[in-house]
């Protein structure tokens, strides 16, 4: 009964938030859109690069910047642009109606207040003790993020050596939890392996577990208390070139998958057998680098 009530209360709407590019063959992941998980269609654009007016407030200094302060209009590298340096990790907190994310190569936690009308309102704060590599070395980029059943946010780097938790209030409390530990039962399949287990997305279940779906189709279950990652298997039914970069739970408890590099629509994954089937008629105009919603 407890399990049923947790599941029922978790699945409240069919929408997810997606980080996308501008359109076909665009891999500049700086836009925020809303996707209907039952049809796979984009229903709304909340933030679009070079179009949407915004404010970005540093909650540590209370300094606010706007698009007028970007030198030369270079939004791709500016720390004053909300999604500058591209975004590959996002998490939606349905209790506060905030979309959290981290720009790559920036040691900051950022969020969008979805309650705001008119100008898009973003907030940012540094992640204590976290200094990602500034060049294009991808190991320290945070590419997986989710809000767990405990209401706490979790974020994980590509290499699995930087695992953070964060609260979702007005000024989040961010903690470094250390590195992820491979379970002895994973038969040598390591979540730290660059070729098979970097990238992807993270989702959560109603019992406190986290699940990493790597870009190369591997699935791991993580206990955030012990930081132990157990390999659950490899997703079946996906094209070999279809990287799994975005994942969100639909109202049925299945997982909708999206690819950041291939325009082939979305796939629906059954977590019990790790088999995926294509969602016919789903959106192929935008390739998502990440999904985020409040379902468990």
Short mmCIF file of C-alpha atoms in Angstrom, two decimals:
data_model
loop_
_atom_site.label_atom_id
_atom_site.label_comp_id
_atom_site.label_asym_id
_atom_site.label_seq_id
_atom_site.Cartn_x
_atom_site.Cartn_y
_atom_site.Cartn_z
CA UNK A 1 0.00 0.00 0.00
CA UNK A 2 2.84 2.37 0.84
CA UNK A 3 4.52 1.60 -2.47
CA UNK A 4 1.29 2.15 -4.38
CA UNK A 5 0.57 5.47 -2.69
CA UNK A 6 4.09 6.71 -3.31
CA UNK A 7 3.86 5.76 -6.97
CA UNK A 8 0.42 7.31 -7.43
CA UNK A 9 1.36 10.59 -5.80
CA UNK A 10 4.54 10.78 -7.87
CA UNK A 11 2.94 10.49 -11.31
CA UNK A 12 1.05 13.77 -11.56
CA UNK A 13 1.48 15.02 -15.09
CA UNK A 14 2.58 13.94 -18.53
CA UNK A 15 5.06 16.75 -19.16
CA UNK A 16 8.82 16.90 -18.93
CA UNK A 17 11.35 19.67 -19.41
CA UNK A 18 13.96 19.21 -22.12
CA UNK A 19 17.29 20.91 -22.79
CA UNK A 20 17.59 21.20 -26.57
CA UNK A 21 19.31 22.93 -29.46
CA UNK A 22 17.57 25.21 -31.97
CA UNK A 23 16.48 22.53 -34.42
CA UNK A 24 17.70 19.87 -36.85
CA UNK A 25 21.40 19.07 -36.60
CA UNK A 26 21.86 21.71 -33.88
CA UNK A 27 23.75 20.48 -30.86
CA UNK A 28 23.93 23.75 -28.94
CA UNK A 29 22.05 22.67 -25.82
CA UNK A 30 20.96 26.04 -24.46
CA UNK A 31 17.16 26.09 -24.85
CA UNK A 32 14.51 24.90 -22.40
CA UNK A 33 11.34 23.37 -23.81
CA UNK A 34 8.37 21.39 -22.52
CA UNK A 35 7.60 17.96 -23.98
CA UNK A 36 4.44 15.85 -23.75
CA UNK A 37 5.64 12.36 -22.78
CA UNK A 38 2.53 10.67 -24.16
CA UNK A 39 2.99 12.03 -27.69
CA UNK A 40 6.66 12.99 -27.72
CA UNK A 41 5.79 16.46 -29.03
CA UNK A 42 7.20 19.78 -27.89
CA UNK A 43 4.33 21.81 -26.41
CA UNK A 44 6.04 24.97 -25.17
CA UNK A 45 9.33 26.88 -25.27
CA UNK A 46 10.31 28.44 -21.94
CA UNK A 47 13.74 29.77 -22.82
CA UNK A 48 15.31 30.18 -26.25
CA UNK A 49 18.85 31.27 -26.97
CA UNK A 50 19.24 34.89 -28.13
CA UNK A 51 15.46 35.39 -27.96
CA UNK A 52 14.15 35.21 -24.38
CA UNK A 53 14.71 38.11 -21.99
CA UNK A 54 16.18 36.95 -18.70
CA UNK A 55 17.80 37.92 -15.43
CA UNK A 56 20.48 35.85 -13.70
CA UNK A 57 21.00 36.48 -9.98
CA UNK A 58 23.94 35.16 -7.97
CA UNK A 59 22.35 34.28 -4.61
CA UNK A 60 25.77 34.42 -2.93
CA UNK A 61 26.43 38.06 -3.89
CA UNK A 62 22.90 39.20 -4.81
CA UNK A 63 24.30 40.56 -8.09
CA UNK A 64 21.94 40.33 -11.09
CA UNK A 65 22.98 40.34 -14.75
CA UNK A 66 20.94 40.48 -17.96
CA UNK A 67 21.45 39.85 -21.67
CA UNK A 68 22.65 43.44 -22.12
CA UNK A 69 25.80 42.61 -20.17
CA UNK A 70 27.14 39.88 -22.47
CA UNK A 71 30.40 41.13 -24.07
CA UNK A 72 30.02 41.11 -27.83
CA UNK A 73 26.91 38.99 -27.55
CA UNK A 74 29.05 35.85 -26.98
CA UNK A 75 26.51 33.76 -25.07
CA UNK A 76 28.39 30.50 -25.60
CA UNK A 77 31.18 31.17 -23.12
CA UNK A 78 29.71 33.82 -20.85
CA UNK A 79 29.28 33.10 -17.15
CA UNK A 80 26.51 35.71 -17.21
CA UNK A 81 24.38 33.71 -19.64
CA UNK A 82 22.10 31.16 -17.90
CA UNK A 83 22.83 28.23 -20.22
CA UNK A 84 26.23 29.40 -21.48
CA UNK A 85 28.81 26.64 -22.14
CA UNK A 86 25.82 24.30 -22.82
CA UNK A 87 23.78 22.17 -20.41
CA UNK A 88 23.67 18.38 -20.14
CA UNK A 89 22.14 17.89 -16.67
CA UNK A 90 18.82 19.11 -15.28
CA UNK A 91 16.35 18.21 -12.52
CA UNK A 92 12.82 19.44 -11.84
CA UNK A 93 11.58 20.03 -8.28
CA UNK A 94 7.79 19.96 -8.44
CA UNK A 95 7.37 21.23 -4.86
CA UNK A 96 9.09 24.56 -5.56
CA UNK A 97 8.46 24.55 -9.35
CA UNK A 98 12.13 25.10 -10.11
CA UNK A 99 14.26 23.61 -12.87
CA UNK A 100 17.81 23.04 -11.62
CA UNK A 101 20.77 22.56 -13.98
CA UNK A 102 24.53 22.95 -14.32
CA UNK A 103 26.32 24.54 -17.28
CA UNK A 104 29.24 22.41 -18.41
CA UNK A 105 32.72 23.52 -17.36
CA UNK A 106 31.18 25.87 -14.78
CA UNK A 107 31.26 24.93 -11.10
CA UNK A 108 27.81 26.34 -10.45
CA UNK A 109 24.33 25.12 -9.61
CA UNK A 110 21.67 27.13 -11.42
CA UNK A 111 17.91 27.10 -11.50
CA UNK A 112 14.98 28.65 -13.33
CA UNK A 113 11.96 29.85 -11.35
CA UNK A 114 9.05 28.46 -13.35
CA UNK A 115 6.57 30.53 -11.32
CA UNK A 116 7.94 33.78 -12.78
CA UNK A 117 5.99 35.58 -15.48
CA UNK A 118 7.46 37.72 -18.24
CA UNK A 119 11.25 37.91 -17.99
CA UNK A 120 12.76 34.46 -17.35
CA UNK A 121 14.31 34.45 -13.89
CA UNK A 122 17.43 32.39 -13.25
CA UNK A 123 19.56 32.01 -10.13
CA UNK A 124 23.07 30.68 -9.60
CA UNK A 125 25.51 29.79 -6.84
CA UNK A 126 28.96 28.19 -6.79
CA UNK A 127 29.34 24.53 -5.89
CA UNK A 128 31.75 24.57 -2.90
CA UNK A 129 35.11 22.96 -3.61
CA UNK A 130 34.17 22.01 -7.16
CA UNK A 131 36.40 23.26 -9.97
CA UNK A 132 35.64 21.55 -13.26
CA UNK A 133 38.24 21.54 -16.00
CA UNK A 134 37.83 24.68 -18.11
CA UNK A 135 38.84 23.18 -21.45
CA UNK A 136 37.06 20.39 -23.30
CA UNK A 137 38.11 17.56 -21.02
CA UNK A 138 34.75 16.01 -20.19
CA UNK A 139 35.53 13.97 -17.07
CA UNK A 140 34.42 16.54 -14.51
CA UNK A 141 31.37 17.83 -16.37
CA UNK A 142 28.13 17.23 -14.46
CA UNK A 143 25.91 15.36 -16.91
CA UNK A 144 23.43 13.52 -14.64
CA UNK A 145 20.97 15.15 -12.22
CA UNK A 146 17.66 14.31 -10.52
CA UNK A 147 15.48 15.13 -7.51
CA UNK A 148 15.19 11.99 -5.36
CA UNK A 149 12.18 10.65 -3.47
CA UNK A 150 13.57 12.35 -0.36
CA UNK A 151 13.17 15.77 -2.03
CA UNK A 152 16.94 16.19 -2.26
CA UNK A 153 18.69 16.91 -5.55
CA UNK A 154 21.59 14.73 -6.74
CA UNK A 155 24.19 15.53 -9.39
CA UNK A 156 26.94 13.35 -10.83
CA UNK A 157 29.95 14.01 -13.04
CA UNK A 158 30.83 12.02 -16.15
CA UNK A 159 33.62 10.09 -14.44
CA UNK A 160 31.54 9.29 -11.36
CA UNK A 161 34.10 10.85 -9.03
CA UNK A 162 32.07 13.95 -8.16
CA UNK A 163 28.71 13.20 -6.52
CA UNK A 164 26.74 16.04 -4.96
CA UNK A 165 23.48 16.56 -3.09
CA UNK A 166 21.59 19.84 -2.87
CA UNK A 167 18.49 21.20 -1.20
CA UNK A 168 15.93 23.14 -3.23
CA UNK A 169 15.10 26.17 -1.07
CA UNK A 170 15.80 29.84 -1.72
CA UNK A 171 19.52 29.29 -1.07
CA UNK A 172 20.35 25.61 -1.67
CA UNK A 173 22.77 23.77 0.59
CA UNK A 174 25.19 21.79 -1.57
CA UNK A 175 27.23 18.88 -0.20
CA UNK A 176 29.96 16.80 -1.78
CA UNK A 177 29.19 13.12 -1.15
CA UNK A 178 32.44 11.78 -2.59
CA UNK A 179 32.86 9.31 -5.44
CA UNK A 180 30.62 6.51 -6.65
CA UNK A 181 31.70 2.98 -5.70
CA UNK A 182 31.30 0.01 -8.04
CA UNK A 183 29.34 -2.89 -6.54
CA UNK A 184 31.17 -6.22 -6.31
CA UNK A 185 28.20 -7.83 -8.06
CA UNK A 186 28.65 -5.68 -11.19
CA UNK A 187 31.11 -8.21 -12.67
CA UNK A 188 33.75 -5.64 -13.48
CA UNK A 189 31.41 -3.25 -15.31
CA UNK A 190 32.38 0.09 -13.84
CA UNK A 191 30.32 3.26 -13.78
CA UNK A 192 33.65 5.09 -14.15
CA UNK A 193 34.39 3.59 -17.59
CA UNK A 194 34.57 6.37 -20.18
CA UNK A 195 33.57 4.33 -23.22
CA UNK A 196 30.50 2.62 -21.78
CA UNK A 197 29.28 4.56 -18.78
CA UNK A 198 29.81 8.32 -19.10
CA UNK A 199 27.06 10.78 -20.01
CA UNK A 200 23.37 10.01 -20.11
CA UNK A 201 20.85 10.97 -17.44
CA UNK A 202 19.66 10.09 -13.94
CA UNK A 203 16.17 9.19 -12.64
CA UNK A 204 14.88 8.14 -9.22
CA UNK A 205 12.42 5.61 -7.78
CA UNK A 206 9.97 5.90 -4.88
CA UNK A 207 12.23 3.95 -2.52
CA UNK A 208 15.21 6.28 -2.50
CA UNK A 209 17.29 4.69 -5.23
CA UNK A 210 18.82 6.57 -8.14
CA UNK A 211 19.34 5.16 -11.63
CA UNK A 212 22.01 6.26 -14.08
CA UNK A 213 21.29 5.53 -17.73
CA UNK A 214 24.60 6.09 -19.48
CA UNK A 215 24.88 7.47 -23.00
CA UNK A 216 25.97 4.02 -24.17
CA UNK A 217 22.83 2.24 -22.88
CA UNK A 218 24.15 0.88 -19.55
CA UNK A 219 21.88 1.09 -16.49
CA UNK A 220 23.14 1.38 -12.91
CA UNK A 221 21.21 1.58 -9.64
CA UNK A 222 22.82 3.85 -7.01
CA UNK A 223 22.12 3.87 -3.30
CA UNK A 224 22.87 7.50 -2.39
CA UNK A 225 23.52 6.57 1.25
CA UNK A 226 26.33 4.13 0.44
CA UNK A 227 27.25 5.58 -3.00
CA UNK A 228 27.37 2.01 -4.35
CA UNK A 229 26.44 1.60 -8.02
CA UNK A 230 25.10 -1.78 -9.15
CA UNK A 231 25.05 -2.58 -12.85
CA UNK A 232 21.53 -3.69 -13.84
CA UNK A 233 22.15 -4.42 -17.50
CA UNK A 234 22.21 -2.94 -21.00
CA UNK A 235 19.16 -1.53 -22.76
CA UNK A 236 17.91 -3.65 -25.64
CA UNK A 237 16.06 -2.45 -28.73
CA UNK A 238 17.90 0.80 -29.43
CA UNK A 239 19.87 1.57 -32.61
CA UNK A 240 23.59 1.21 -32.02
CA UNK A 241 24.22 4.88 -32.83
CA UNK A 242 21.36 6.14 -30.62
CA UNK A 243 23.01 7.60 -27.52
CA UNK A 244 20.75 7.76 -24.46
CA UNK A 245 21.29 11.29 -23.18
CA UNK A 246 17.84 12.16 -21.83
CA UNK A 247 15.54 10.12 -19.57
CA UNK A 248 12.27 10.89 -17.77
CA UNK A 249 9.63 8.73 -16.12
CA UNK A 250 6.16 8.85 -17.66
CA UNK A 251 2.83 8.43 -15.85
CA UNK A 252 2.96 4.65 -16.31
CA UNK A 253 6.33 4.33 -14.59
CA UNK A 254 8.18 3.62 -17.83
CA UNK A 255 11.14 5.72 -18.96
CA UNK A 256 11.09 7.91 -22.06
CA UNK A 257 14.52 8.17 -23.69
CA UNK A 258 15.91 10.81 -26.01
CA UNK A 259 19.17 11.12 -27.94
CA UNK A 260 21.34 14.21 -28.19
CA UNK A 261 23.03 13.15 -31.41
CA UNK A 262 20.45 11.28 -33.49
CA UNK A 263 17.10 12.54 -34.78
CA UNK A 264 15.16 9.30 -34.46
CA UNK A 265 12.38 10.31 -32.09
CA UNK A 266 12.00 8.98 -28.55
CA UNK A 267 11.95 5.45 -27.14
CA UNK A 268 10.03 4.01 -24.17
CA UNK A 269 12.00 1.80 -21.78
CA UNK A 270 10.54 -0.82 -19.45
CA UNK A 271 12.82 -0.84 -16.41
CA UNK A 272 11.87 -4.42 -15.49
CA UNK A 273 13.34 -6.02 -18.60
CA UNK A 274 15.38 -3.07 -20.01
CA UNK A 275 13.68 -3.37 -23.40
CA UNK A 276 12.98 -0.20 -25.36
CA UNK A 277 10.42 0.39 -28.11
CA UNK A 278 10.11 3.41 -30.36
CA UNK A 279 7.46 6.04 -29.60
CA UNK A 280 5.82 6.46 -32.97
CA UNK A 281 5.14 10.04 -34.01
CA UNK A 282 7.49 11.53 -31.43
CA UNK A 283 9.39 14.78 -31.97
CA UNK A 284 12.42 14.58 -34.25
CA UNK A 285 12.98 18.31 -34.70
CA UNK A 286 14.93 18.82 -31.45
CA UNK A 287 17.53 16.50 -29.97
CA UNK A 288 17.55 16.70 -26.15
CA UNK A 289 20.68 16.62 -24.01
CA UNK A 290 18.53 16.06 -20.92
CA UNK A 291 14.99 15.49 -19.62
CA UNK A 292 13.69 16.49 -16.20
CA UNK A 293 10.31 15.98 -14.53
CA UNK A 294 8.91 15.15 -11.09
CA UNK A 295 7.88 11.53 -11.70
CA UNK A 296 9.52 8.64 -9.85
#
